[in-house]
Amino acid sequence: VPAGRPRANLSTDDIVDMALTLIRERGVEGLSMRQLSGHLGASLGATYRHLPNKDALLEQCGRVLFARSWRPLDEGENPLEWLQEQVLSVYRVLALHRGMASYVVHHIQTAAQEIAEPVLGVLLASGFSEEEAVVVGTVLTLFTAGALLTDFERTVAVDTADPQSLVAAGIAFILSRSGKGTVEGRP
Amino acid sequence: VPAGRPRANLSTDDIVDMALTLIRERGVEGLSMRQLSGHLGASLGATYRHLPNKDALLEQCGRVLFARSWRPLDEGENPLEWLQEQVLSVYRVLALHRGMASYVVHHIQTAAQEIAEPVLGVLLASGFSEEEAVVVGTVLTLFTAGALLTDFERTVAVDTADPQSLVAAGIAFILSRSGKGTVEGRP
DNA sequence: ACCTGAACACCGTTCAAGT
DNA sequence: ACCTGAACACCGTTCAAGT
């Protein structure tokens, strides 16, 4: 615990920001409530007055990381390109915060509806049946989760291509199957 | 720690088996080296003489769970049906051992080559290009990993269908895209 | 009213001391 | 030679005592 003078005006945001900084440096595994409080110049009790426990802290960190890396769909934008960009964006943020994947994935699953609607729109418009579209949504979500959770850079097809283009190719493949030719553009 | 008389002839297999029993009852989170040793009727030091640390224990547990649920491809069997069966088999074992997914996924990724070869064979034979086949393999692996790691029963399309048929539908979808009609049977 | 930090009940891991 | 379990250096969490 580094030197720290007592400190008032500690906010929950300060705590979460500092936690994310420490996670970037040492991973989630290396984060302790004592060390965190020390870096904030606050006491252990002061930190616990803002958060009921460590798990709640990590949940909030996950939410913040997701919010930072997630851009909502612009009107008129191609939902498939948008989705591809979002997955890679989340992927990059997670690569910098070891151990946070499972906390961020939770928010991705929460955002599943936000994702599903525009994507299903395009799929239906390009020839998928409604039943198929649901399956495609599931495959997309779980593929994304798998890519984010497995640290697959080290384990899947390391020599073939860089991870980003592999993820991009995977998403493109999943979306490329359609009843009437290739999926492109909006409805 | 329950009553336990001192014990000789402690084997690594005994330790791993007992660890898996305790994990089945209370999850990985609830497993401690002290409690494990107590249930084995052994001392903490005795347990550590068989394993360098807790992580090594969990790695071995993951390997054992994988071996238990994995059946190699029979000669003459349809690789795609086999793969589908294997994914569901691993899924079921993991549902019984909370928190072990990440340890078992490691072995699935190790087995990726064993999976990839026969599956790619079928895909190539049914019209995929070699390049596409690599992508399909990646999608399959990451989809599977995602399904196993996210506890998706609770978060994805809960109302639509049971998890098993969703996984099955996902795998079927991924494999259904081919250059010349539906993928079926062996080459 | 707010904050502190010692105290509690645990961890994983080690290793001097016993047999 | 093998085993034990107290000891060490940590945890997350609480709450009496201070200001």
Short mmCIF file of C-alpha atoms (C1' of nucleotides) in Angstrom, two decimals:
data_model
loop_
_atom_site.label_atom_id
_atom_site.label_comp_id
_atom_site.label_asym_id
_atom_site.label_seq_id
_atom_site.Cartn_x
_atom_site.Cartn_y
_atom_site.Cartn_z
CA VAL A 1 0.00 0.00 0.00
CA PRO A 2 1.59 3.27 -1.11
CA ALA A 3 1.66 6.39 1.04
CA GLY A 4 -1.74 8.07 1.08
CA ARG A 5 -3.09 11.01 3.03
CA PRO A 6 -6.69 10.68 4.21
CA ARG A 7 -9.12 11.78 1.60
CA ALA A 8 -12.67 13.08 1.45
CA ASN A 9 -14.89 13.42 -1.62
CA LEU A 10 -14.24 9.90 -2.75
CA SER A 11 -16.73 9.06 -5.49
CA THR A 12 -17.80 5.72 -6.87
CA ASP A 13 -16.52 6.84 -10.28
CA ASP A 14 -13.09 7.51 -8.81
CA ILE A 15 -13.04 4.00 -7.37
CA VAL A 16 -14.10 2.37 -10.64
CA ASP A 17 -11.62 4.43 -12.67
CA MET A 18 -8.74 3.54 -10.37
CA ALA A 19 -9.79 -0.11 -10.34
CA LEU A 20 -9.70 -0.16 -14.15
CA THR A 21 -6.24 1.42 -14.14
CA LEU A 22 -4.95 -1.23 -11.76
CA ILE A 23 -6.65 -3.99 -13.77
CA ARG A 24 -4.94 -2.70 -16.90
CA GLU A 25 -1.61 -2.95 -15.10
CA ARG A 26 -1.98 -6.24 -13.26
CA GLY A 27 -5.20 -7.97 -14.36
CA VAL A 28 -8.30 -8.64 -12.29
CA GLU A 29 -6.45 -11.36 -10.38
CA GLY A 30 -3.99 -8.78 -9.11
CA LEU A 31 -6.61 -6.37 -7.76
CA SER A 32 -7.27 -6.26 -4.03
CA MET A 33 -9.56 -3.95 -2.10
CA ARG A 34 -6.68 -2.91 0.16
CA GLN A 35 -4.35 -2.05 -2.72
CA LEU A 36 -7.15 -0.18 -4.49
CA SER A 37 -7.97 1.85 -1.38
CA GLY A 38 -4.29 2.60 -0.89
CA HIS A 39 -3.92 3.93 -4.43
CA LEU A 40 -6.99 6.12 -3.87
CA GLY A 41 -5.55 7.49 -0.65
CA ALA A 42 -8.65 6.21 1.13
CA SER A 43 -9.30 3.70 3.86
CA LEU A 44 -10.71 0.25 3.28
CA GLY A 45 -13.91 1.24 5.04
CA ALA A 46 -14.33 4.31 2.83
CA THR A 47 -14.21 2.16 -0.31
CA TYR A 48 -16.76 -0.24 1.13
CA ARG A 49 -19.13 2.63 1.81
CA HIS A 50 -19.52 3.06 -1.95
CA LEU A 51 -19.73 -0.61 -2.92
CA PRO A 52 -21.27 -3.56 -1.09
CA ASN A 53 -18.49 -5.93 -2.17
CA LYS A 54 -15.76 -6.67 -4.68
CA ASP A 55 -18.07 -8.42 -7.11
CA ALA A 56 -20.26 -5.34 -7.37
CA LEU A 57 -17.12 -3.32 -8.14
CA LEU A 58 -16.12 -5.65 -10.96
CA GLU A 59 -19.64 -5.61 -12.35
CA GLN A 60 -19.48 -1.82 -12.51
CA CYS A 61 -16.06 -2.00 -14.11
CA GLY A 62 -17.51 -4.36 -16.71
CA ARG A 63 -20.36 -1.99 -17.40
CA VAL A 64 -17.99 0.94 -17.84
CA LEU A 65 -15.67 -1.00 -20.17
CA PHE A 66 -18.64 -2.03 -22.27
CA ALA A 67 -20.00 1.50 -22.43
CA ARG A 68 -16.58 2.81 -23.46
CA SER A 69 -16.16 0.39 -26.33
CA TRP A 70 -19.76 0.27 -27.56
CA ARG A 71 -21.16 2.62 -30.17
CA PRO A 72 -24.92 2.48 -30.86
CA LEU A 73 -26.08 1.87 -34.40
CA ASP A 74 -26.28 5.07 -36.43
CA GLU A 75 -29.39 5.62 -38.47
CA GLY A 76 -28.78 4.62 -42.05
CA GLU A 77 -25.72 2.57 -41.13
CA ASN A 78 -25.29 -1.00 -42.34
CA PRO A 79 -26.09 -3.11 -39.25
CA LEU A 80 -23.77 -5.92 -40.28
CA GLU A 81 -20.75 -3.67 -40.70
CA TRP A 82 -21.69 -1.98 -37.44
CA LEU A 83 -21.85 -5.32 -35.63
CA GLN A 84 -18.47 -6.38 -36.97
CA GLU A 85 -16.93 -3.11 -35.84
CA GLN A 86 -18.48 -3.42 -32.38
CA VAL A 87 -17.19 -6.93 -31.79
CA LEU A 88 -13.67 -5.89 -32.71
CA SER A 89 -13.95 -2.79 -30.56
CA VAL A 90 -14.98 -4.79 -27.49
CA TYR A 91 -12.28 -7.30 -28.32
CA ARG A 92 -9.58 -4.62 -28.25
CA VAL A 93 -10.70 -3.19 -24.91
CA LEU A 94 -10.76 -6.64 -23.33
CA ALA A 95 -7.29 -7.43 -24.57
CA LEU A 96 -6.11 -4.53 -22.38
CA HIS A 97 -8.00 -5.65 -19.24
CA ARG A 98 -7.10 -9.25 -18.43
CA GLY A 99 -9.84 -11.18 -16.67
CA MET A 100 -12.61 -8.68 -17.36
CA ALA A 101 -14.10 -10.64 -20.25
CA SER A 102 -16.68 -12.53 -18.23
CA TYR A 103 -17.93 -9.29 -16.66
CA VAL A 104 -18.22 -7.52 -20.00
CA VAL A 105 -19.85 -10.48 -21.72
CA HIS A 106 -22.71 -10.08 -19.31
CA HIS A 107 -23.42 -6.65 -20.76
CA ILE A 108 -23.09 -7.93 -24.31
CA GLN A 109 -25.79 -10.47 -23.53
CA THR A 110 -27.88 -7.68 -22.05
CA ALA A 111 -27.39 -5.75 -25.29
CA ALA A 112 -28.39 -8.81 -27.30
CA GLN A 113 -31.80 -7.36 -28.11
CA GLU A 114 -30.29 -4.10 -29.25
CA ILE A 115 -28.10 -6.13 -31.57
CA ALA A 116 -30.66 -8.67 -32.65
CA GLU A 117 -33.31 -6.30 -33.93
CA PRO A 118 -31.44 -4.47 -36.72
CA VAL A 119 -29.46 -7.55 -37.68
CA LEU A 120 -32.56 -9.69 -37.93
CA GLY A 121 -34.14 -6.97 -40.04
CA VAL A 122 -31.36 -7.27 -42.61
CA LEU A 123 -31.40 -11.04 -42.50
CA LEU A 124 -35.14 -11.28 -43.02
CA ALA A 125 -34.96 -8.76 -45.85
CA SER A 126 -32.32 -10.79 -47.60
CA GLY A 127 -34.12 -14.10 -47.54
CA PHE A 128 -33.67 -15.79 -44.16
CA SER A 129 -36.72 -17.35 -42.57
CA GLU A 130 -37.68 -16.02 -39.17
CA GLU A 131 -36.67 -19.30 -37.57
CA GLU A 132 -33.26 -19.18 -39.20
CA ALA A 133 -32.77 -15.59 -38.15
CA VAL A 134 -33.13 -16.56 -34.49
CA VAL A 135 -30.51 -19.24 -34.93
CA VAL A 136 -28.18 -16.80 -36.67
CA GLY A 137 -28.56 -14.40 -33.77
CA THR A 138 -27.66 -17.12 -31.29
CA VAL A 139 -24.68 -18.23 -33.32
CA LEU A 140 -23.47 -14.65 -33.60
CA THR A 141 -23.77 -13.99 -29.88
CA LEU A 142 -22.07 -17.20 -28.82
CA PHE A 143 -19.35 -16.91 -31.46
CA THR A 144 -18.61 -13.42 -30.19
CA ALA A 145 -18.64 -14.54 -26.58
CA GLY A 146 -16.32 -17.44 -27.43
CA ALA A 147 -13.89 -15.14 -29.20
CA LEU A 148 -13.85 -12.75 -26.25
CA LEU A 149 -13.62 -15.37 -23.53
CA THR A 150 -11.07 -17.83 -24.85
CA ASP A 151 -8.07 -15.63 -25.43
CA PHE A 152 -8.18 -17.33 -28.79
CA GLU A 153 -5.24 -15.38 -30.17
CA ARG A 154 -3.05 -17.97 -28.56
CA THR A 155 -5.03 -21.09 -29.30
CA VAL A 156 -6.84 -20.85 -32.63
CA ALA A 157 -5.10 -20.80 -35.99
CA VAL A 158 -2.28 -18.61 -34.77
CA ASP A 159 -0.29 -18.89 -37.95
CA THR A 160 -3.09 -18.40 -40.46
CA ALA A 161 -4.08 -14.81 -39.88
CA ASP A 162 -4.25 -12.04 -37.33
CA PRO A 163 -7.05 -12.36 -34.74
CA GLN A 164 -8.95 -9.35 -36.01
CA SER A 165 -9.33 -10.61 -39.52
CA LEU A 166 -10.24 -14.07 -38.19
CA VAL A 167 -13.04 -12.58 -36.12
CA ALA A 168 -14.12 -10.47 -39.07
CA ALA A 169 -14.06 -13.50 -41.37
CA GLY A 170 -16.10 -15.48 -38.85
CA ILE A 171 -18.80 -12.85 -38.59
CA ALA A 172 -18.86 -12.40 -42.33
CA PHE A 173 -19.24 -16.16 -42.77
CA ILE A 174 -22.11 -16.42 -40.31
CA LEU A 175 -23.92 -13.57 -42.03
CA SER A 176 -23.14 -14.66 -45.56
CA ARG A 177 -25.65 -17.48 -45.75
CA SER A 178 -28.91 -16.27 -47.18
CA GLY A 179 -31.90 -17.60 -49.06
CA LYS A 180 -31.40 -15.29 -52.01
CA GLY A 181 -27.76 -14.48 -52.60
CA THR A 182 -25.36 -12.61 -50.36
CA VAL A 183 -26.46 -10.46 -47.45
CA GLU A 184 -25.64 -6.84 -48.15
CA GLY A 185 -26.82 -3.40 -47.14
CA ARG A 186 -30.05 -2.61 -45.35
CA PRO A 187 -33.65 -3.63 -46.13
CA VAL B 1 -12.79 -29.68 8.09
CA PRO B 2 -14.46 -33.01 8.88
CA ALA B 3 -12.93 -35.65 11.14
CA GLY B 4 -10.16 -37.52 9.35
CA ARG B 5 -7.64 -40.08 10.50
CA PRO B 6 -4.18 -39.74 8.99
CA ARG B 7 -3.86 -41.55 5.73
CA ALA B 8 -1.17 -43.08 3.64
CA ASN B 9 -1.38 -44.17 0.01
CA LEU B 10 -2.88 -40.93 -1.14
CA SER B 11 -2.78 -40.83 -4.94
CA THR B 12 -3.10 -37.93 -7.29
CA ASP B 13 -6.17 -39.62 -8.79
CA ASP B 14 -7.82 -39.73 -5.36
CA ILE B 15 -7.21 -36.02 -4.95
CA VAL B 16 -8.60 -35.16 -8.38
CA ASP B 17 -11.65 -37.40 -7.90
CA MET B 18 -12.45 -35.87 -4.52
CA ALA B 19 -11.90 -32.38 -5.90
CA LEU B 20 -14.41 -33.09 -8.68
CA THR B 21 -16.93 -34.39 -6.16
CA LEU B 22 -16.61 -31.23 -4.09
CA ILE B 23 -16.80 -29.06 -7.21
CA ARG B 24 -20.01 -30.84 -8.20
CA GLU B 25 -21.44 -29.99 -4.78
CA ARG B 26 -20.24 -26.43 -4.29
CA GLY B 27 -18.61 -25.19 -7.52
CA VAL B 28 -14.95 -24.33 -8.09
CA GLU B 29 -15.37 -21.16 -6.03
CA GLY B 30 -16.23 -23.25 -2.99
CA LEU B 31 -13.17 -25.50 -3.20
CA SER B 32 -10.28 -24.92 -0.82
CA MET B 33 -7.12 -26.95 -0.39
CA ARG B 34 -7.81 -27.30 3.34
CA GLN B 35 -11.36 -28.57 2.86
CA LEU B 36 -10.19 -30.94 0.12
CA SER B 37 -7.43 -32.35 2.31
CA GLY B 38 -9.88 -32.74 5.18
CA HIS B 39 -12.32 -34.74 3.05
CA LEU B 40 -9.45 -36.96 1.91
CA GLY B 41 -8.38 -37.56 5.50
CA ALA B 42 -4.99 -36.15 4.59
CA SER B 43 -2.92 -33.21 5.69
CA LEU B 44 -2.49 -30.03 3.69
CA GLY B 45 1.17 -30.89 3.15
CA ALA B 46 0.31 -34.35 1.84
CA THR B 47 -1.95 -32.88 -0.83
CA TYR B 48 0.74 -30.42 -1.86
CA ARG B 49 3.21 -33.26 -2.30
CA HIS B 50 1.14 -34.45 -5.26
CA LEU B 51 0.40 -31.08 -6.84
CA PRO B 52 2.52 -27.94 -7.04
CA ASN B 53 -0.49 -25.64 -6.55
CA LYS B 54 -4.24 -25.25 -6.81
CA ASP B 55 -4.15 -24.17 -10.43
CA ALA B 56 -2.40 -27.39 -11.41
CA LEU B 57 -5.13 -29.31 -9.58
CA LEU B 58 -7.89 -27.52 -11.50
CA GLU B 59 -6.06 -28.08 -14.78
CA GLN B 60 -6.01 -31.82 -14.04
CA CYS B 61 -9.67 -31.73 -13.09
CA GLY B 62 -10.41 -30.06 -16.42
CA ARG B 63 -8.47 -32.71 -18.28
CA VAL B 64 -10.35 -35.50 -16.49
CA LEU B 65 -13.75 -33.92 -17.14
CA PHE B 66 -12.89 -33.53 -20.80
CA ALA B 67 -11.69 -37.12 -21.08
CA ARG B 68 -14.85 -38.34 -19.41
CA SER B 69 -17.21 -36.55 -21.76
CA TRP B 70 -15.25 -36.91 -24.99
CA ARG B 71 -15.66 -39.84 -27.35
CA PRO B 72 -13.24 -40.11 -30.30
CA LEU B 73 -14.67 -40.30 -33.79
CA ASP B 74 -15.54 -43.85 -34.79
CA GLU B 75 -14.45 -45.03 -38.18
CA GLY B 76 -17.28 -44.71 -40.65
CA GLU B 77 -19.19 -42.31 -38.43
CA ASN B 78 -20.56 -39.03 -39.74
CA PRO B 79 -18.14 -36.41 -38.39
CA LEU B 80 -20.79 -33.71 -38.23
CA GLU B 81 -23.19 -35.78 -36.14
CA TRP B 82 -20.27 -36.84 -34.00
CA LEU B 83 -19.23 -33.24 -33.41
CA GLN B 84 -22.76 -32.24 -32.47
CA GLU B 85 -22.96 -35.09 -29.99
CA GLN B 86 -19.60 -34.20 -28.47
CA VAL B 87 -20.47 -30.56 -27.91
CA LEU B 88 -23.67 -31.51 -26.12
CA SER B 89 -21.84 -34.14 -24.10
CA VAL B 90 -19.25 -31.64 -22.87
CA TYR B 91 -22.03 -29.15 -22.25
CA ARG B 92 -23.83 -31.57 -19.94
CA VAL B 93 -20.74 -32.39 -17.90
CA LEU B 94 -19.94 -28.70 -17.47
CA ALA B 95 -23.47 -27.92 -16.32
CA LEU B 96 -22.74 -30.22 -13.37
CA HIS B 97 -19.39 -28.63 -12.47
CA ARG B 98 -19.83 -24.89 -12.01
CA GLY B 99 -16.78 -22.83 -12.84
CA MET B 100 -14.89 -25.61 -14.62
CA ALA B 101 -15.74 -24.39 -18.12
CA SER B 102 -12.62 -22.32 -18.62
CA TYR B 103 -10.41 -25.24 -17.61
CA VAL B 104 -12.18 -27.68 -19.92
CA VAL B 105 -12.25 -25.25 -22.84
CA HIS B 106 -8.49 -25.36 -22.81
CA HIS B 107 -8.61 -29.07 -23.64
CA ILE B 108 -11.22 -28.51 -26.33
CA GLN B 109 -8.87 -26.07 -27.98
CA THR B 110 -6.12 -28.63 -27.66
CA ALA B 111 -8.39 -31.14 -29.38
CA ALA B 112 -9.15 -28.63 -32.14
CA GLN B 113 -6.94 -30.46 -34.60
CA GLU B 114 -8.60 -33.77 -33.85
CA ILE B 115 -11.91 -32.07 -34.59
CA ALA B 116 -10.82 -30.00 -37.53
CA GLU B 117 -9.44 -32.77 -39.70
CA PRO B 118 -12.51 -34.98 -40.21
CA VAL B 119 -14.89 -32.00 -40.25
CA LEU B 120 -12.84 -30.18 -42.87
CA GLY B 121 -12.80 -33.37 -44.89
CA VAL B 122 -16.57 -33.39 -45.08
CA LEU B 123 -16.76 -29.70 -45.78
CA LEU B 124 -14.25 -29.83 -48.61
CA ALA B 125 -16.01 -32.83 -50.08
CA SER B 126 -19.30 -31.01 -50.08
CA GLY B 127 -18.16 -27.89 -51.84
CA PHE B 128 -16.43 -25.56 -49.38
CA SER B 129 -13.22 -23.94 -50.48
CA GLU B 130 -10.18 -24.64 -48.30
CA GLU B 131 -10.18 -21.04 -47.12
CA GLU B 132 -13.83 -21.23 -46.11
CA ALA B 133 -13.27 -24.50 -44.30
CA VAL B 134 -10.70 -22.84 -42.01
CA VAL B 135 -13.20 -20.13 -41.20
CA VAL B 136 -15.91 -22.70 -40.50
CA GLY B 137 -13.56 -24.50 -38.12
CA THR B 138 -12.88 -21.26 -36.25
CA VAL B 139 -16.56 -20.38 -36.07
CA LEU B 140 -17.40 -23.84 -34.78
CA THR B 141 -14.73 -23.76 -32.08
CA LEU B 142 -15.59 -20.28 -30.85
CA PHE B 143 -19.34 -20.89 -31.00
CA THR B 144 -18.85 -24.00 -28.90
CA ALA B 145 -16.59 -22.19 -26.47
CA GLY B 146 -19.11 -19.37 -26.18
CA ALA B 147 -21.95 -21.78 -25.49
CA LEU B 148 -19.92 -23.52 -22.80
CA LEU B 149 -18.56 -20.40 -21.16
CA THR B 150 -21.53 -18.07 -20.99
CA ASP B 151 -24.03 -20.12 -19.06
CA PHE B 152 -26.21 -19.15 -21.97
CA GLU B 153 -29.22 -21.11 -20.74
CA ARG B 154 -30.06 -18.09 -18.66
CA THR B 155 -29.24 -15.34 -21.12
CA VAL B 156 -29.95 -16.38 -24.69
CA ALA B 157 -33.43 -16.98 -26.07
CA VAL B 158 -34.65 -18.71 -22.93
CA ASP B 159 -38.23 -18.91 -24.09
CA THR B 160 -37.65 -20.09 -27.62
CA ALA B 161 -36.24 -23.55 -27.11
CA ASP B 162 -34.28 -25.73 -24.73
CA PRO B 163 -30.51 -25.12 -24.69
CA GLN B 164 -29.64 -28.45 -26.24
CA SER B 165 -31.71 -27.92 -29.34
CA LEU B 166 -30.42 -24.37 -29.63
CA VAL B 167 -26.83 -25.62 -29.60
CA ALA B 168 -27.75 -28.33 -32.05
CA ALA B 169 -29.48 -25.83 -34.32
CA GLY B 170 -26.46 -23.53 -34.13
CA ILE B 171 -24.03 -26.25 -35.14
CA ALA B 172 -26.34 -27.43 -37.87
CA PHE B 173 -26.62 -23.88 -39.19
CA ILE B 174 -22.86 -23.34 -39.25
CA LEU B 175 -22.36 -26.58 -41.13
CA SER B 176 -25.31 -26.16 -43.48
CA ARG B 177 -23.73 -23.64 -45.76
CA SER B 178 -22.07 -25.34 -48.68
CA GLY B 179 -21.12 -24.69 -52.27
CA LYS B 180 -23.24 -27.47 -53.64
CA GLY B 181 -26.33 -28.12 -51.58
CA THR B 182 -26.60 -29.35 -48.01
CA VAL B 183 -23.71 -30.92 -46.14
CA GLU B 184 -24.49 -34.55 -45.47
CA GLY B 185 -22.65 -37.76 -44.80
CA ARG B 186 -18.98 -38.41 -45.36
CA PRO B 187 -16.81 -37.74 -48.40
"C1'" DA C 1 -22.27 12.12 10.22
"C1'" DC C 2 -18.45 10.27 8.55
"C1'" DC C 3 -14.21 7.77 8.56
"C1'" DT C 4 -10.67 4.62 10.33
"C1'" DG C 5 -8.22 0.46 10.69
"C1'" DA C 6 -7.90 -3.39 13.87
"C1'" DA C 7 -10.20 -7.70 14.03
"C1'" DC C 8 -12.42 -11.84 12.11
"C1'" DA C 9 -12.57 -15.74 9.43
"C1'" DC C 10 -10.87 -17.33 6.00
"C1'" DC C 11 -7.30 -18.20 1.81
"C1'" DG C 12 -2.81 -20.57 -0.83
"C1'" DT C 13 1.65 -22.01 0.15
"C1'" DT C 14 5.89 -23.28 2.78
"C1'" DC C 15 8.98 -25.71 5.70
"C1'" DA C 16 10.94 -26.65 10.44
"C1'" DA C 17 10.02 -30.16 13.27
"C1'" DG C 18 8.65 -34.51 14.21
"C1'" DT C 19 8.15 -39.95 13.25
"C1'" DA D 1 11.83 -40.97 3.83
"C1'" DC D 2 7.66 -39.26 4.67
"C1'" DC D 3 4.19 -36.57 6.87
"C1'" DT D 4 2.34 -32.90 9.84
"C1'" DG D 5 0.34 -28.61 10.86
"C1'" DA D 6 1.82 -24.19 12.68
"C1'" DA D 7 3.36 -20.11 10.47
"C1'" DC D 8 3.52 -16.60 6.81
"C1'" DA D 9 1.65 -13.33 3.94
"C1'" DC D 10 -1.96 -12.36 2.18
"C1'" DC D 11 -7.42 -12.06 1.20
"C1'" DG D 12 -12.73 -9.94 1.60
"C1'" DT D 13 -15.61 -7.99 4.88
"C1'" DT D 14 -17.29 -5.90 9.28
"C1'" DC D 15 -17.95 -2.69 12.92
"C1'" DA D 16 -16.50 -0.66 17.53
"C1'" DA D 17 -14.20 3.23 18.32
"C1'" DG D 18 -12.81 7.55 17.25
"C1'" DT D 19 -13.36 12.68 15.09
#
